[in-house]
PDB file of C-alpha atoms in Angstrom:
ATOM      1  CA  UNK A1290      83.495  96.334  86.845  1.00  0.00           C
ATOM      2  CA  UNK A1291      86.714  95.392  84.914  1.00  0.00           C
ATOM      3  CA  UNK A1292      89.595  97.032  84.315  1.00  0.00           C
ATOM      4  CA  UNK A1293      89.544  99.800  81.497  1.00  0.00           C
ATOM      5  CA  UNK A1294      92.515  99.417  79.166  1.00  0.00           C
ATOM      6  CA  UNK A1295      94.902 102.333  79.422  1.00  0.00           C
ATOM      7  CA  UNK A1296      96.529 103.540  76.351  1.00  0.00           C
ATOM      8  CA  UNK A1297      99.763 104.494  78.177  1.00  0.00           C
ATOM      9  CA  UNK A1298     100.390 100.940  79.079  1.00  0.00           C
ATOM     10  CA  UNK A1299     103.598  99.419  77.022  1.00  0.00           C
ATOM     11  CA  UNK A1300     104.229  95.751  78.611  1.00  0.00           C
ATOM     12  CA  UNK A1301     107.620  95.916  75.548  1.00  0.00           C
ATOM     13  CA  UNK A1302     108.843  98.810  77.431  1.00  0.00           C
ATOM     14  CA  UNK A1303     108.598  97.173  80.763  1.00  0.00           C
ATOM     15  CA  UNK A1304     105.455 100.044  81.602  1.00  0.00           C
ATOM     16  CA  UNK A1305     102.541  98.435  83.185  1.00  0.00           C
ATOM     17  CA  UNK A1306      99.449 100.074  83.767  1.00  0.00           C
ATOM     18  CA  UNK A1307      95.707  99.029  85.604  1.00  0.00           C
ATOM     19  CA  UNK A1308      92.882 101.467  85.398  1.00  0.00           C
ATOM     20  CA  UNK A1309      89.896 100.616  87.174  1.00  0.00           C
ATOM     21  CA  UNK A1310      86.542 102.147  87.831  1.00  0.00           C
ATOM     22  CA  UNK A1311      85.128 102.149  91.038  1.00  0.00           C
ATOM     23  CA  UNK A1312      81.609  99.966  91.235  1.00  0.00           C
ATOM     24  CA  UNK A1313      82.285  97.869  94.235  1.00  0.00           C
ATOM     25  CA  UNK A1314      82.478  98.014  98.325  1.00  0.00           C
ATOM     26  CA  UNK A1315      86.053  98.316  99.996  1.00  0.00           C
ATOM     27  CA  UNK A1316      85.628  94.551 100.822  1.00  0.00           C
ATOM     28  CA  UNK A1317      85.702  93.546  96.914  1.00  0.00           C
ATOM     29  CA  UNK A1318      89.012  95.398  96.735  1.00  0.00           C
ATOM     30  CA  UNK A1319      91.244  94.331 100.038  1.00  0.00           C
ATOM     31  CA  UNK A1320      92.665  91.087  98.691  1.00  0.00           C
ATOM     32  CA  UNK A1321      96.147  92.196  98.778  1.00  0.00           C
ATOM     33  CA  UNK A1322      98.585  91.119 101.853  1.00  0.00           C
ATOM     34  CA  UNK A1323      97.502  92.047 105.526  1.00  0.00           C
ATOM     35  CA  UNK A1324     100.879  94.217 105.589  1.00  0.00           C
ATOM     36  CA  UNK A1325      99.229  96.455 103.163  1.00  0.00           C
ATOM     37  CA  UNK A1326      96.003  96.658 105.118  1.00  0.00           C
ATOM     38  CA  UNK A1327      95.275 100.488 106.184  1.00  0.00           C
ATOM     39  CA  UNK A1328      93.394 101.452 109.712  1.00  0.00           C
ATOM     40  CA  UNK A1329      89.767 101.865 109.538  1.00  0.00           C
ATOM     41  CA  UNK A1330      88.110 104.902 108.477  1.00  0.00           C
ATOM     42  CA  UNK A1331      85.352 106.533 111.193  1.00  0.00           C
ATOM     43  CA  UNK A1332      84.276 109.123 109.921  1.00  0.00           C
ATOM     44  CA  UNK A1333      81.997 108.846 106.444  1.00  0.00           C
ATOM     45  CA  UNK A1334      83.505 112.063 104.757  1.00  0.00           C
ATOM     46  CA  UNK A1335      86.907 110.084 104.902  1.00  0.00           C
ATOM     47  CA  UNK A1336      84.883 106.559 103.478  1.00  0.00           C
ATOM     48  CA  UNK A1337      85.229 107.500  99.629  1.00  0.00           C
ATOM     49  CA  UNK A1338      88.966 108.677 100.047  1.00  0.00           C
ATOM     50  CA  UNK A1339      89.423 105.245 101.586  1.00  0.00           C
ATOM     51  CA  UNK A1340      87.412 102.974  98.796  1.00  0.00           C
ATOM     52  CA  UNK A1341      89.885 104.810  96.823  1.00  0.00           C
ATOM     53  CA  UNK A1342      92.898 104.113  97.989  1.00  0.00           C
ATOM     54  CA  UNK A1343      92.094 100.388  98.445  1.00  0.00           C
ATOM     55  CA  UNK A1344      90.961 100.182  94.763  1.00  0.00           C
ATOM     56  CA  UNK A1345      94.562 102.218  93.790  1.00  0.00           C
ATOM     57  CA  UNK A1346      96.170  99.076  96.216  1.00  0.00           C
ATOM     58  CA  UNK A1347      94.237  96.497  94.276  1.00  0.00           C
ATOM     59  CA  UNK A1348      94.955  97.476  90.969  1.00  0.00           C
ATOM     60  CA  UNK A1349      98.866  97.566  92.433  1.00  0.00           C
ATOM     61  CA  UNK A1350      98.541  93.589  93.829  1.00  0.00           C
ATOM     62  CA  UNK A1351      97.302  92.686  90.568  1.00  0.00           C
ATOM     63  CA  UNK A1352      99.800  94.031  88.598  1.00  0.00           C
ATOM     64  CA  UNK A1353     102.284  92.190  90.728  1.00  0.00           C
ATOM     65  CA  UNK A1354     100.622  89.167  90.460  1.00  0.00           C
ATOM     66  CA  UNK A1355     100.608  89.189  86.677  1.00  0.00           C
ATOM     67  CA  UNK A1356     104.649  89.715  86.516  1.00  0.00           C
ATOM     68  CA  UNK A1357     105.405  87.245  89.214  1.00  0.00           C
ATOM     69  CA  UNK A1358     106.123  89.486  92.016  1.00  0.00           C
ATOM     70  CA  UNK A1359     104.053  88.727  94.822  1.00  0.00           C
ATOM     71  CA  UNK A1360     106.905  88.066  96.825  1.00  0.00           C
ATOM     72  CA  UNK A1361     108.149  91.880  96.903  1.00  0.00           C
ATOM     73  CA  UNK A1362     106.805  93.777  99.862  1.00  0.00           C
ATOM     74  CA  UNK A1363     105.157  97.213  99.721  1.00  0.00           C
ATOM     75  CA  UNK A1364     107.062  99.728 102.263  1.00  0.00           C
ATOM     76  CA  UNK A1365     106.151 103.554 102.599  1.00  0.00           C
ATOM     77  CA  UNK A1366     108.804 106.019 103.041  1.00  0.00           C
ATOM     78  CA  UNK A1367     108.500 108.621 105.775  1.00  0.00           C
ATOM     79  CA  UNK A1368     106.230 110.313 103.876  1.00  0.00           C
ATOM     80  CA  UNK A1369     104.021 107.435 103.589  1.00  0.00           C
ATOM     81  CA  UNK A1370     104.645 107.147 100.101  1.00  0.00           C
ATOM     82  CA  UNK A1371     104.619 103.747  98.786  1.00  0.00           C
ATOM     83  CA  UNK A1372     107.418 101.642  97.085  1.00  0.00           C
ATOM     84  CA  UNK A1373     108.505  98.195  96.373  1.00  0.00           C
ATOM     85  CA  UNK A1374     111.635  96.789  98.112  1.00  0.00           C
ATOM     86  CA  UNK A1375     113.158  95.795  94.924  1.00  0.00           C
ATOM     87  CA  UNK A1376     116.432  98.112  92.633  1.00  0.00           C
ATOM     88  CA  UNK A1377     114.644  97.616  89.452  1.00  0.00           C
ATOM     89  CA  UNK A1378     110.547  98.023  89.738  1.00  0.00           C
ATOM     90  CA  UNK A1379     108.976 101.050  90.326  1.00  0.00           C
ATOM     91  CA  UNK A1380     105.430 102.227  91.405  1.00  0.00           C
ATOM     92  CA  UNK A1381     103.187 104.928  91.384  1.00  0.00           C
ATOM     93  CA  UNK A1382      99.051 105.086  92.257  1.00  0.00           C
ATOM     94  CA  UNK A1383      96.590 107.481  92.020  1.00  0.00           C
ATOM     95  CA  UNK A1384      93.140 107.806  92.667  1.00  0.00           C
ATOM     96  CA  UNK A1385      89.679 110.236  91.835  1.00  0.00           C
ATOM     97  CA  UNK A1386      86.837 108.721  92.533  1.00  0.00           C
ATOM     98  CA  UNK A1387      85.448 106.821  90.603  1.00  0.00           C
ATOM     99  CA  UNK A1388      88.268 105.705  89.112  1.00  0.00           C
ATOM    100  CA  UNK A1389      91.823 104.288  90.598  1.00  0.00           C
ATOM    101  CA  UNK A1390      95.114 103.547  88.590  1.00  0.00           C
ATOM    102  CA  UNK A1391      98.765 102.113  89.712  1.00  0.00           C
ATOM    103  CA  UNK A1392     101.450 101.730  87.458  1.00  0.00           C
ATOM    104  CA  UNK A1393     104.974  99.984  87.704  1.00  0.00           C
ATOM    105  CA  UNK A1394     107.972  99.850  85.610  1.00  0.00           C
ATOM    106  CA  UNK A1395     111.686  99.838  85.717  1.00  0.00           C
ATOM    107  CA  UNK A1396     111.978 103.182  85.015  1.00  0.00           C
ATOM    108  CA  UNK A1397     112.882 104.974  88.427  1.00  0.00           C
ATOM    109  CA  UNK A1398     111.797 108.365  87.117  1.00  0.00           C
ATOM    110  CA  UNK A1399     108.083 106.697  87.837  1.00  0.00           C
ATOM    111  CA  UNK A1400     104.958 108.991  88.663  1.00  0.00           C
ATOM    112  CA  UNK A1401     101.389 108.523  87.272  1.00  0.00           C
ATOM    113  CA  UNK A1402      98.427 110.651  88.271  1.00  0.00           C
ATOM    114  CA  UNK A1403      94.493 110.881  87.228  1.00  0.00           C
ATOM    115  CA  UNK A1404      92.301 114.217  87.404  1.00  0.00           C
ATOM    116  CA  UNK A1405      88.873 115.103  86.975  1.00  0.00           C
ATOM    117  CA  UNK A1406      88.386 117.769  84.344  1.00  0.00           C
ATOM    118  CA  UNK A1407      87.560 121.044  85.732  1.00  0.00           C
ATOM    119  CA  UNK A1408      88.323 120.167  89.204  1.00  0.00           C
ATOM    120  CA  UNK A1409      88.176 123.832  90.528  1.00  0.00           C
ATOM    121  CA  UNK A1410      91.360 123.938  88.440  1.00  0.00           C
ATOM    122  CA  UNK A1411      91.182 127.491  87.003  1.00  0.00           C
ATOM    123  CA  UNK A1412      90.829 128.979  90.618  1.00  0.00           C
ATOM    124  CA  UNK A1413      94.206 127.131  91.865  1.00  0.00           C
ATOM    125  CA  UNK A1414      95.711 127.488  88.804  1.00  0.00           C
ATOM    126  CA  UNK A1415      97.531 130.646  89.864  1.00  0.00           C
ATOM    127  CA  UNK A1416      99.115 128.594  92.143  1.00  0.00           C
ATOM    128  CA  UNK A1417     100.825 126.005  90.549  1.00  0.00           C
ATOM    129  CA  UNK A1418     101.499 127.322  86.899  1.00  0.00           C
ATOM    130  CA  UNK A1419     104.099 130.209  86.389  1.00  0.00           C
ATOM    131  CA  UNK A1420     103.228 133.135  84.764  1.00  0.00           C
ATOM    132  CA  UNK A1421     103.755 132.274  81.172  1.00  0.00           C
ATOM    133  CA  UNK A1422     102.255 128.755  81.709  1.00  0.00           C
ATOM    134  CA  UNK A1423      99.360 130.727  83.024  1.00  0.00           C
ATOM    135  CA  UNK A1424      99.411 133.168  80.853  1.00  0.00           C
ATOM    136  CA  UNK A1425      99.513 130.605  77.987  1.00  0.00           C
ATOM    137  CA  UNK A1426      96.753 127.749  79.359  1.00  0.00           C
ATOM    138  CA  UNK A1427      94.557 130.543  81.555  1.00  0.00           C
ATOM    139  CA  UNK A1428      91.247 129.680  78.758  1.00  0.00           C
ATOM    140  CA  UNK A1429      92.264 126.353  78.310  1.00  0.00           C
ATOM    141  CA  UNK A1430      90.613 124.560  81.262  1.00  0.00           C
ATOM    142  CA  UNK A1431      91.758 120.981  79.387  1.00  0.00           C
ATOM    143  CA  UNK A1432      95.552 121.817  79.516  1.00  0.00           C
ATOM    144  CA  UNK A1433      94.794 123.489  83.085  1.00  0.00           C
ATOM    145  CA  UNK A1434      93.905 120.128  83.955  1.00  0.00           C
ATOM    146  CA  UNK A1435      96.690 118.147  82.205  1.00  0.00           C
ATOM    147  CA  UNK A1436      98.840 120.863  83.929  1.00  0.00           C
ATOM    148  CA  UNK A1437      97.740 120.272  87.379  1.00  0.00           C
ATOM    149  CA  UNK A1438      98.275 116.413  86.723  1.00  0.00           C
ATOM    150  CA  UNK A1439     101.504 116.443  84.787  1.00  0.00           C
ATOM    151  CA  UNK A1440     103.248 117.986  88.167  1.00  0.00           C
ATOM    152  CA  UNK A1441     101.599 116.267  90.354  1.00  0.00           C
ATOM    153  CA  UNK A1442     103.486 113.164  88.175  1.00  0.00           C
ATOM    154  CA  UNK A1443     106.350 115.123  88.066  1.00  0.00           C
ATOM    155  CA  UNK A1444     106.166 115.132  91.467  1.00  0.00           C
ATOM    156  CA  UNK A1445     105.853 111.677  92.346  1.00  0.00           C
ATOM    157  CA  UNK A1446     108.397 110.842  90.178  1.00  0.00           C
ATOM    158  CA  UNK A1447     111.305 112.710  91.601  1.00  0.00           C
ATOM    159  CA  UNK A1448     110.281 111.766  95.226  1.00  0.00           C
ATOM    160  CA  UNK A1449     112.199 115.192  96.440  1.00  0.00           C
ATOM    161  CA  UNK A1450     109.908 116.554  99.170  1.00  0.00           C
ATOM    162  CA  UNK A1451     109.308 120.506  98.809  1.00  0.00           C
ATOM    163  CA  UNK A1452     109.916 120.449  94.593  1.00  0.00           C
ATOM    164  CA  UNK A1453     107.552 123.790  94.315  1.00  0.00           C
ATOM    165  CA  UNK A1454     105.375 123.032  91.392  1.00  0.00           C
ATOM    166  CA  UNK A1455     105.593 127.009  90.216  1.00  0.00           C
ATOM    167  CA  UNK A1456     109.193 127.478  90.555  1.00  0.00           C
ATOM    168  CA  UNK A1457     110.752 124.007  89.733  1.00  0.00           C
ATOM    169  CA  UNK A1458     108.186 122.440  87.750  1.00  0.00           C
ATOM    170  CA  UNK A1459     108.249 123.845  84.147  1.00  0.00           C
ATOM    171  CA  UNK A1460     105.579 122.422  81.303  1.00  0.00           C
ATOM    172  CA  UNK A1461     105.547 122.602  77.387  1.00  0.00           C
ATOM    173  CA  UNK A1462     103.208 121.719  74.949  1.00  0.00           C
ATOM    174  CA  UNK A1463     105.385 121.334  71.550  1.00  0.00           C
ATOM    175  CA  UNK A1464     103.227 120.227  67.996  1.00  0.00           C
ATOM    176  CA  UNK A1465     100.280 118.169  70.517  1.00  0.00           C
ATOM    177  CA  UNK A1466     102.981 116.949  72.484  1.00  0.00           C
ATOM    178  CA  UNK A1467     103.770 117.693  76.083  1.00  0.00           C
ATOM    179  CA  UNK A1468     107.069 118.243  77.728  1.00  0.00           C
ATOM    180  CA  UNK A1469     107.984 118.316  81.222  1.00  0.00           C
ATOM    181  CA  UNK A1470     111.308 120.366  82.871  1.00  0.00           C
ATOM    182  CA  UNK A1471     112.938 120.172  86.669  1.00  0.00           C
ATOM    183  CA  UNK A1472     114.908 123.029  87.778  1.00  0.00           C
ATOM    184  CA  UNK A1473     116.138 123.503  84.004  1.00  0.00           C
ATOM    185  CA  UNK A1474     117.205 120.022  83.584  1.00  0.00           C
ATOM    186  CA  UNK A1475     117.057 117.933  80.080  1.00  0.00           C
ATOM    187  CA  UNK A1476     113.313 118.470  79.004  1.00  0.00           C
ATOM    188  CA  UNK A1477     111.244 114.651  78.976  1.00  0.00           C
ATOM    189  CA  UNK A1478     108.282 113.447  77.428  1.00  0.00           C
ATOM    190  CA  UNK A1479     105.023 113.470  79.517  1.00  0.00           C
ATOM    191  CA  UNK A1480     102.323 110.697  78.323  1.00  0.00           C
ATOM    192  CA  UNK A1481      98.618 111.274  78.559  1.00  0.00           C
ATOM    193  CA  UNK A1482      95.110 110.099  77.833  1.00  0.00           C
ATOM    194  CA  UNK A1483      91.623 111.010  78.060  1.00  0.00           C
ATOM    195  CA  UNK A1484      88.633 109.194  78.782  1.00  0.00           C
ATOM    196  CA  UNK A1485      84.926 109.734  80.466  1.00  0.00           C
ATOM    197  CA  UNK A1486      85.599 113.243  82.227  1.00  0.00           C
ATOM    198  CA  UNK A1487      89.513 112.664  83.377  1.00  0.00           C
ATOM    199  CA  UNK A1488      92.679 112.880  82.421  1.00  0.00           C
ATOM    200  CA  UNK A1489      95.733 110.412  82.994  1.00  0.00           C
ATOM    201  CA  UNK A1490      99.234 111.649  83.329  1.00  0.00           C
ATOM    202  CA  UNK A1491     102.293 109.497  83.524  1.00  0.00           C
ATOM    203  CA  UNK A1492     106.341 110.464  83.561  1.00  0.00           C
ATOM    204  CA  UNK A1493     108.388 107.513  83.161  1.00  0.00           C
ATOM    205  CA  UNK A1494     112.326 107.585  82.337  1.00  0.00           C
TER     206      UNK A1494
END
């Protein structure tokens, strides 16, 4: 199927976005470099988690096609988190089936992420929300979602490992529009959209 257009997607502001939904086999998808090939997946619980992550890899190569930068390689940290050897472009995918996303820009405060609505996200919640974002969002399973996917952004963005998403992660929704807060820092904007049953996050600054 072709790409969906992504509202978050600003080419003027250097942010470049591919959403895709998932119709076709791992095979369709693994036209990127051989470098960026992963190891088979036995077992069949694993298969969708893998068709995933291909598609997230696709959508990636074809974003660096379009801006001419084939040539960069795709590393992964020790973490196994992916990045570009380059100062100045930035990346960040995410997958839930059926539907992968990668984003880069020249922001290095880059982290995008895609939920399912009502992904068992009221029982976690507790978890990952402090008490007054709980106590705020509790009956709002729609921000509880945005919530979950906003730090998981956050997250990626700031590449620290071990940023707790209840004590360091702080969220804000202002007049319809959301704000997101590291260990008290300068509060910054948080993008998102809707479509089908999920919900797109992205940090970028």
């Amino acid at each position: 199927m072709p790409e969906i257009s992504s509202q978050l997607s600003n080419p003027n502001l250097d942010i470049h976005i591919k959403l895709w939904r998932i119709d076709e086999t791992a095979e369709f998808f693994q036209i990127f470099p051989d470098s960026w090939s992963m190891p088979p997946i036995q077992k069949q619980i694993q298969a969708n988690k893998y068709l995933e992550s291909v598609a997230a890899r696709y959508c990636l190569w074809e974003l660096m096609k379009s801006l001419g930068l084939e040539s960069l390689e795709l590393q992964q940290d020790y973490r196994q988190r992916p990045y570009l050897n380059h100062p100045l472009w930035h990346i960040s995918i995410s997958h839930s089936y059926p539907f992968a996303v990668a984003c880069i820009s020249k922001k290095p405060m880059t982290g995008i992420d895609i939920e399912k609505k009502d992904r068992n996200v009221k029982k976690i919640a507790p978890r990952f929300l402090n008490p007054t974002e709980l106590a705020n969002w509790q009956a709002d399973s729609l921000k509880l979602t945005l919530a979950w996917s906003a730090k998981e952004s956050i997250y990626k963005a700031w590449k620290k490992p071990g940023l707790s998403f209840q004590q360091e992660i702080a969220l804000n929704f202002i007049d319809e529009q959301f704000y997101g807060q590291v260990n008290s820092a300068e509060p910054f904007p948080i993008a998102f959209e809707q479509f089908d049953e999920f919900v797109i996050t992205l940090v970028n600054h």
